[in-house]
XYZ file of C-alpha atoms in Angstrom:
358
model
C -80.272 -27.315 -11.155
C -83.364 -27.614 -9.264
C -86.136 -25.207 -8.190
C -89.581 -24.287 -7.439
C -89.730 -20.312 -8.962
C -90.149 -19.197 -5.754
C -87.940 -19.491 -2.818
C -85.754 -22.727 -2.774
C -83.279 -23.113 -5.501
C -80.393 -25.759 -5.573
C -77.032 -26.161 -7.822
C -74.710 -29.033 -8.139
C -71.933 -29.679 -9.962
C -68.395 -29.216 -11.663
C -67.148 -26.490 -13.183
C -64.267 -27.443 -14.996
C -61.535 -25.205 -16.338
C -63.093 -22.300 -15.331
C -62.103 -19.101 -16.885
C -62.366 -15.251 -16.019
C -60.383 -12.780 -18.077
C -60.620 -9.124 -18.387
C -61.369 -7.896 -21.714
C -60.289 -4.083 -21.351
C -57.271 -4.278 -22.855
C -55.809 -4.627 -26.565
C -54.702 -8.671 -24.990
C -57.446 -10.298 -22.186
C -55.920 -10.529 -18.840
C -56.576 -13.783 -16.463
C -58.237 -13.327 -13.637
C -59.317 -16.720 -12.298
C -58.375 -20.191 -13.350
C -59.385 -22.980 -12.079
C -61.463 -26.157 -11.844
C -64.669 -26.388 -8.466
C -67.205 -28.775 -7.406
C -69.611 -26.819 -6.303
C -73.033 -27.549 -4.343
C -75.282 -24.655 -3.785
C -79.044 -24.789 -1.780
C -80.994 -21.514 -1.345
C -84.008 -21.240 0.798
C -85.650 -17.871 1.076
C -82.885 -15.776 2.223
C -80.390 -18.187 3.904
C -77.548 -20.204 1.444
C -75.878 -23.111 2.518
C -72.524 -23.775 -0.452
C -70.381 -26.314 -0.280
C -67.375 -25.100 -2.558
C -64.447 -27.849 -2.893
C -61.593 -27.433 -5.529
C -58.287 -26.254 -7.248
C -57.749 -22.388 -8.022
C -54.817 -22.571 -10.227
C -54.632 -18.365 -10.562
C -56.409 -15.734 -8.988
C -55.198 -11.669 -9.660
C -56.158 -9.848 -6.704
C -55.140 -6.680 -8.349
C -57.059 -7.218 -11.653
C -60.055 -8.170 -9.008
C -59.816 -5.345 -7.411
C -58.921 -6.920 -3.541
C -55.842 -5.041 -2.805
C -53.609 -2.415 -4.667
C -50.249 -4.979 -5.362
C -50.096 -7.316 -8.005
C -50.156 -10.526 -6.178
C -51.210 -14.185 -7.557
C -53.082 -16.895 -5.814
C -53.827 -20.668 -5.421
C -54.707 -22.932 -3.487
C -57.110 -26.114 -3.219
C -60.105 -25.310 -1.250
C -62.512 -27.090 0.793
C -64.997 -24.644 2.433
C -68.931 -24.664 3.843
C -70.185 -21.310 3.237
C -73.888 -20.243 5.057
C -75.549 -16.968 5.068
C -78.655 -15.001 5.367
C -77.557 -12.738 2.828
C -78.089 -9.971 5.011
C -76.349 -9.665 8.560
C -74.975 -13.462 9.401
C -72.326 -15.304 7.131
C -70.291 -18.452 8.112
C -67.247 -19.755 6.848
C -65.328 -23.264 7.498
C -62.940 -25.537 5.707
C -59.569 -25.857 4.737
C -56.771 -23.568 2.940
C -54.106 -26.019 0.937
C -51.506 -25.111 -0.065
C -52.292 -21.466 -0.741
C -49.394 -19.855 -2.724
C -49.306 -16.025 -2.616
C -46.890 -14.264 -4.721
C -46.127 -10.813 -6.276
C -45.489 -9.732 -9.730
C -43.025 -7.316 -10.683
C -42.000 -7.013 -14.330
C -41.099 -10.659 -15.465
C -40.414 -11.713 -12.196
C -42.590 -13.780 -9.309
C -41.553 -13.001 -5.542
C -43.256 -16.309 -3.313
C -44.434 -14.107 -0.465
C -46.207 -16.434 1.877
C -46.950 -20.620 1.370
C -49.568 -22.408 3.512
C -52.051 -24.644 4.547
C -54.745 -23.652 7.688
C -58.169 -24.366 8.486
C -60.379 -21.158 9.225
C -63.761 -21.080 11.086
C -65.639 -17.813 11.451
C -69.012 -16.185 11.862
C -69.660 -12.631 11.387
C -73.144 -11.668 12.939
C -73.554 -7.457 12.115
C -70.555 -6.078 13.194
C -69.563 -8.842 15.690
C -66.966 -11.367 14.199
C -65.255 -14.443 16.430
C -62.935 -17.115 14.764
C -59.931 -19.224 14.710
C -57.060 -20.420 12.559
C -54.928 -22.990 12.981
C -52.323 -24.074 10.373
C -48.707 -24.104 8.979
C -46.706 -21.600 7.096
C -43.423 -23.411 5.365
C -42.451 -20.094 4.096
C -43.371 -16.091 5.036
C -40.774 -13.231 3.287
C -41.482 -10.124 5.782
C -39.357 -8.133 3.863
C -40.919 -8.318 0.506
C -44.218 -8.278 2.236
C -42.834 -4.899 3.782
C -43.558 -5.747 6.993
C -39.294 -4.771 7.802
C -36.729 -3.532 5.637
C -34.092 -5.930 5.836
C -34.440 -9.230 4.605
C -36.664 -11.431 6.805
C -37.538 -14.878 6.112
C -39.723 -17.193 8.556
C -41.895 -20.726 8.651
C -43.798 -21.269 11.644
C -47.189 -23.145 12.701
C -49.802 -21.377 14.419
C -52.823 -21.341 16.459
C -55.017 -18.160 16.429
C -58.703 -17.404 18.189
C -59.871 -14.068 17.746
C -63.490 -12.297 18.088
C -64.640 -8.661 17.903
C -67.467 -6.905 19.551
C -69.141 -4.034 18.715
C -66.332 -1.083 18.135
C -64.308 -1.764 20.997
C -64.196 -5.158 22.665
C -61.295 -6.858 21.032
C -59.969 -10.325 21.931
C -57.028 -12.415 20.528
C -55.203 -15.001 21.620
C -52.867 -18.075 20.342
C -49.377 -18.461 19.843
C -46.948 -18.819 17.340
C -45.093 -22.842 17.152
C -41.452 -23.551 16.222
C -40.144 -20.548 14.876
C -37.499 -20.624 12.511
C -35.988 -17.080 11.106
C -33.689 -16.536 8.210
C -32.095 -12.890 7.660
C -29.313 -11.909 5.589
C -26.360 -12.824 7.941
C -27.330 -15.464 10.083
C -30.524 -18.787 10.568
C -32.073 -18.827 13.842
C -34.811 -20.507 16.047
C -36.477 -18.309 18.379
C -38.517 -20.784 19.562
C -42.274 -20.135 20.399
C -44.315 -16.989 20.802
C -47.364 -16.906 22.834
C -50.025 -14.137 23.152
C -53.296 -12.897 25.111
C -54.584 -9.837 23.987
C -58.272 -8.153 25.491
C -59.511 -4.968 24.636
C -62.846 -4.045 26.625
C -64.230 -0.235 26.913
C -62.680 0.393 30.464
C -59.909 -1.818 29.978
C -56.856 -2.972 27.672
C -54.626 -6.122 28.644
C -52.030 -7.437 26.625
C -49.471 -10.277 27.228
C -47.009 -11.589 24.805
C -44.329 -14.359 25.895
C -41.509 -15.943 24.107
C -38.216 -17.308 24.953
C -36.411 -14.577 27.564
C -39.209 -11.904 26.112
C -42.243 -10.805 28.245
C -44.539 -8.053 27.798
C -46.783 -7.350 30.274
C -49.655 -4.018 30.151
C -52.773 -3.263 31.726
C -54.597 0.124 31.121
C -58.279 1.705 31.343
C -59.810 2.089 28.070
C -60.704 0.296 25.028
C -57.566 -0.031 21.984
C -59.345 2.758 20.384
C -59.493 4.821 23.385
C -56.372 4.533 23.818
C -54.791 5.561 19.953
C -56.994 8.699 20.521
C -55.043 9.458 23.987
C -51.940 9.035 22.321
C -52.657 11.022 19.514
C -53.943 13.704 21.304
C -50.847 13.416 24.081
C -48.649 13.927 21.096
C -50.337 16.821 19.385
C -50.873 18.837 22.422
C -47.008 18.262 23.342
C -46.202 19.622 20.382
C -48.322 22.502 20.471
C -47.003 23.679 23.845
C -43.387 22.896 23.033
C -44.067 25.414 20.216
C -45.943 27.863 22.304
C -42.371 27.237 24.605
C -45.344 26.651 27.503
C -45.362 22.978 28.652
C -48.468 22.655 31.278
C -47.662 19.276 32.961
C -50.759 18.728 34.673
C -52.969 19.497 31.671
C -50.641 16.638 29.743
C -50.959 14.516 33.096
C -54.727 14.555 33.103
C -54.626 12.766 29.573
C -52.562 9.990 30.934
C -54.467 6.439 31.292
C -54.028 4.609 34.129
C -51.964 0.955 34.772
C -48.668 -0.681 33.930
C -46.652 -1.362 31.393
C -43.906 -4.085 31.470
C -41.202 -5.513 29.407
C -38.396 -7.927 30.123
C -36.169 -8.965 27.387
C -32.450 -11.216 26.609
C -31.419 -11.992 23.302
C -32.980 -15.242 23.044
C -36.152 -14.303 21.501
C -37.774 -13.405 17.978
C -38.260 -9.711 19.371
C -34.705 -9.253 20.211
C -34.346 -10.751 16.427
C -35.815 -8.090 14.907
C -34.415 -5.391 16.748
C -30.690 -7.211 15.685
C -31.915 -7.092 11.900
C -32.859 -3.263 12.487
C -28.955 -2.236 13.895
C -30.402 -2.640 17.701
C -28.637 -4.644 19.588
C -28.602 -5.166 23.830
C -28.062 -7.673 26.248
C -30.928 -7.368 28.909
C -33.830 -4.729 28.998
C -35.813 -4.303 32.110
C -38.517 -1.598 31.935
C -41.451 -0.847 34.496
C -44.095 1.920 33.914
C -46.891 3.150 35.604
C -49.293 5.622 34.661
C -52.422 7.423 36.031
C -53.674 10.999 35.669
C -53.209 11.342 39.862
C -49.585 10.390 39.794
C -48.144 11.308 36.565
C -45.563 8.613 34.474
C -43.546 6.833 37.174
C -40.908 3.542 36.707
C -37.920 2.919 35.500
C -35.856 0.914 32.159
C -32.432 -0.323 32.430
C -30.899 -1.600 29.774
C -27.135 -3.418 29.523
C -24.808 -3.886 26.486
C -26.853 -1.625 24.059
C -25.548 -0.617 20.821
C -26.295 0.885 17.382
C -23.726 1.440 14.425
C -20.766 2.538 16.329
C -22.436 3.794 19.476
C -22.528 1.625 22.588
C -23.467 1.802 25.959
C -22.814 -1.007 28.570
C -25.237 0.256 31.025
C -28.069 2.126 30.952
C -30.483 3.433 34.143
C -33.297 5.856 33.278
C -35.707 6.822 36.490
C -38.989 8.918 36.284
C -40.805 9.707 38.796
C -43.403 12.858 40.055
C -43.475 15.794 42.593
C -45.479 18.488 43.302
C -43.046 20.281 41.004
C -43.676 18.049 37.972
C -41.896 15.232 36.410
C -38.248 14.602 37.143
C -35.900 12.389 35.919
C -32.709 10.906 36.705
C -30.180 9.278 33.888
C -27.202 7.422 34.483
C -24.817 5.953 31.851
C -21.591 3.464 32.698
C -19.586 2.402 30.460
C -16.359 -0.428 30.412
C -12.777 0.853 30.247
C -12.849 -0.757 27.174
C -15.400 1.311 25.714
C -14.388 3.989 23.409
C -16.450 6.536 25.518
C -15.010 4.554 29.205
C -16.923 7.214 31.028
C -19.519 7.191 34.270
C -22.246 10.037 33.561
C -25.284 11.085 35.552
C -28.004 13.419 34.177
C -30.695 14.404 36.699
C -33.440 17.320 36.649
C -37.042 18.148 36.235
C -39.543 19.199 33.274
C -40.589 23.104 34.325
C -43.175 25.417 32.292
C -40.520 27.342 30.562
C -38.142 24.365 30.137
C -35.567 21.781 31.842
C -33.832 22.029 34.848
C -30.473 19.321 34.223
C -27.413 18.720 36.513
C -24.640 16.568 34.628
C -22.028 14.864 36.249
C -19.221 13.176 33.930
């Protein structure tokens, strides 16, 4: 340890079998275990730590960092600087980080990994990247889906945040392998863009025979709000048995939203899992508050428990007289509904105007 008593203080040195319990119970509970080099120069205000070792057990529930009783460890090597105020900076490497959860008597391995993270956080302004690989990631104990979901993957990740609505991340997601309860697959790769600005919102995620495609005014956050408040106000006329189209129309953002989709693809994957299953889906979208929702979405070989439809053909589009839509359903002879239907109409204050054909 060296100092002056005044404003520049250094530590060096090893901290071996390093031990944090908590002593509010009848029997001390572990918190931290583990053994750090650790080299530590303050000046003033700003700190500059070089932290490098093994953290044989960390309880992120005892240490109050999340609600679930997950264990960590991991060797570290990571350069920390800050002002201790409003910048902080973190680099180095993640090594085999083990994360798993406690329940009773028994340890569920959630995620297993090694990555290297850079990142500066300046205010309320943050801009990173990861890169690293992830041997093992359970979904479904995570409870990210509720059917058993089991994935390794490398990945590549820059992201940065602005202020409270400029939003940027982009990277992609390297050989893909998926493990559910009936069946191993490789998806392949998964590649995204994603930009959020205050007048604008772009979004682009590739991967196999999956594309999404969507460009619309208005930050992310601008954009919940419309939805929320497009929901709640549809719900309060529906209620009120008054639907006022162009009120509704007015909230609508404007741009495009596109998706393309096979079955060769992690997306299509997860759908399966869920008890969705199609062959193709096709679906075009556009939106503004001058011309109302407008596109169309086909979809082929859809099904779900005992329901299927071989093809599907839904078509909005806007008049003077408000939004009309046209649905048509075909189906094989071998289908147990083998049946050609056609549902067309329009949305009226008072209700729906619907001619079916069978």
């Amino acid at each position: 340890v060296k100092s002056n008593l005044k404003n520049r203080h250094s530590f060096k040195g090893i901290l071996r079998h390093f031990a944090l319990d908590n002593e509010n119970g009848k029997v001390p509970t572990p918190l931290v275990r583990g053994n750090f080099n650790v080299a530590a120069t303050m000046r003033g205000t700003l700190l500059d730590t070089h932290l490098k070792g093994n953290l044989k057990h960390a309880d992120l529930q005892g240490l109050g960092l999340i609600d679930k009783h997950y264990i960590a460890k991991t060797e570290a090597d990571l350069h920390i600087r800050s002002n201790m105020k409003n910048y902080h900076h973190l680099d180095g490497n993640i090594d085999q980080l083990q994360l798993d959860e406690r329940r009773g008597n028994n340890h569920i391995a959630l995620l297993n990994g090694s990555f290297r993270l850079d990142a500066d956080m300046r205010g309320n302004d943050i801009k990173g990247s990861l890169d690293g690989q992830f041997p093992h990631a359970d979904l479904y104990q995570l409870g990210v889906i509720d059917q058993p979901f089991t994935t390794h993957f490398n990945t590549r990740l820059n992201f940065a945040m602005t202020g409270t609505d400029d939003l940027r991340a982009e990277g992609a997601f390297h050989n893909l392998d998926v493990s559910t309860k009936n069946r191993t697959y490789s998806p392949g790769d998964v590649a995204f863009d994603l930009l959020s600005q205050r007048d604008s919102t772009h979004a682009e995620v590739k991967g196999g025979d999956f594309l999404l495609n969507t460009d619309l005014n208005g930050s992310y956050k601008q954009l919940a709000n419309i939805g929320k408040k497009f929901a709640n106000d549809l719900q309060r006329q529906i209620a009120g048995k008054y639907i006022d189209q162009h009120a509704l129309r007015q909230l609508l953002p404007t741009g495009h939203f596109t998706l393309k989709s096979g079955t060769d693809n992690f997306f299509s994957g997860l759908l399966a899992e869920q008890g969705y299953r199609f062959k193709t889906a096709d679906i075009q979208l556009t939106s503004s508050p001058e011309e109302g929702l407008n596109g169309k979405m086909m979809v082929d070989g859809m099904e779900h428990d005992s329901l299927r439809v071989d093809s599907l053909l839904l078509t909005l589009y806007n008049h003077d007289d408000g939004l009309n839509y046209r649905l048509e359903i075909a189906n094989a002879p071998d289908n147990h509904y083998p049946y050609h239907a056609c549902l067309q109409g329009a949305f009226y204050e008072h209700g729906i105007l619907s001619t079916l054909s069978v």
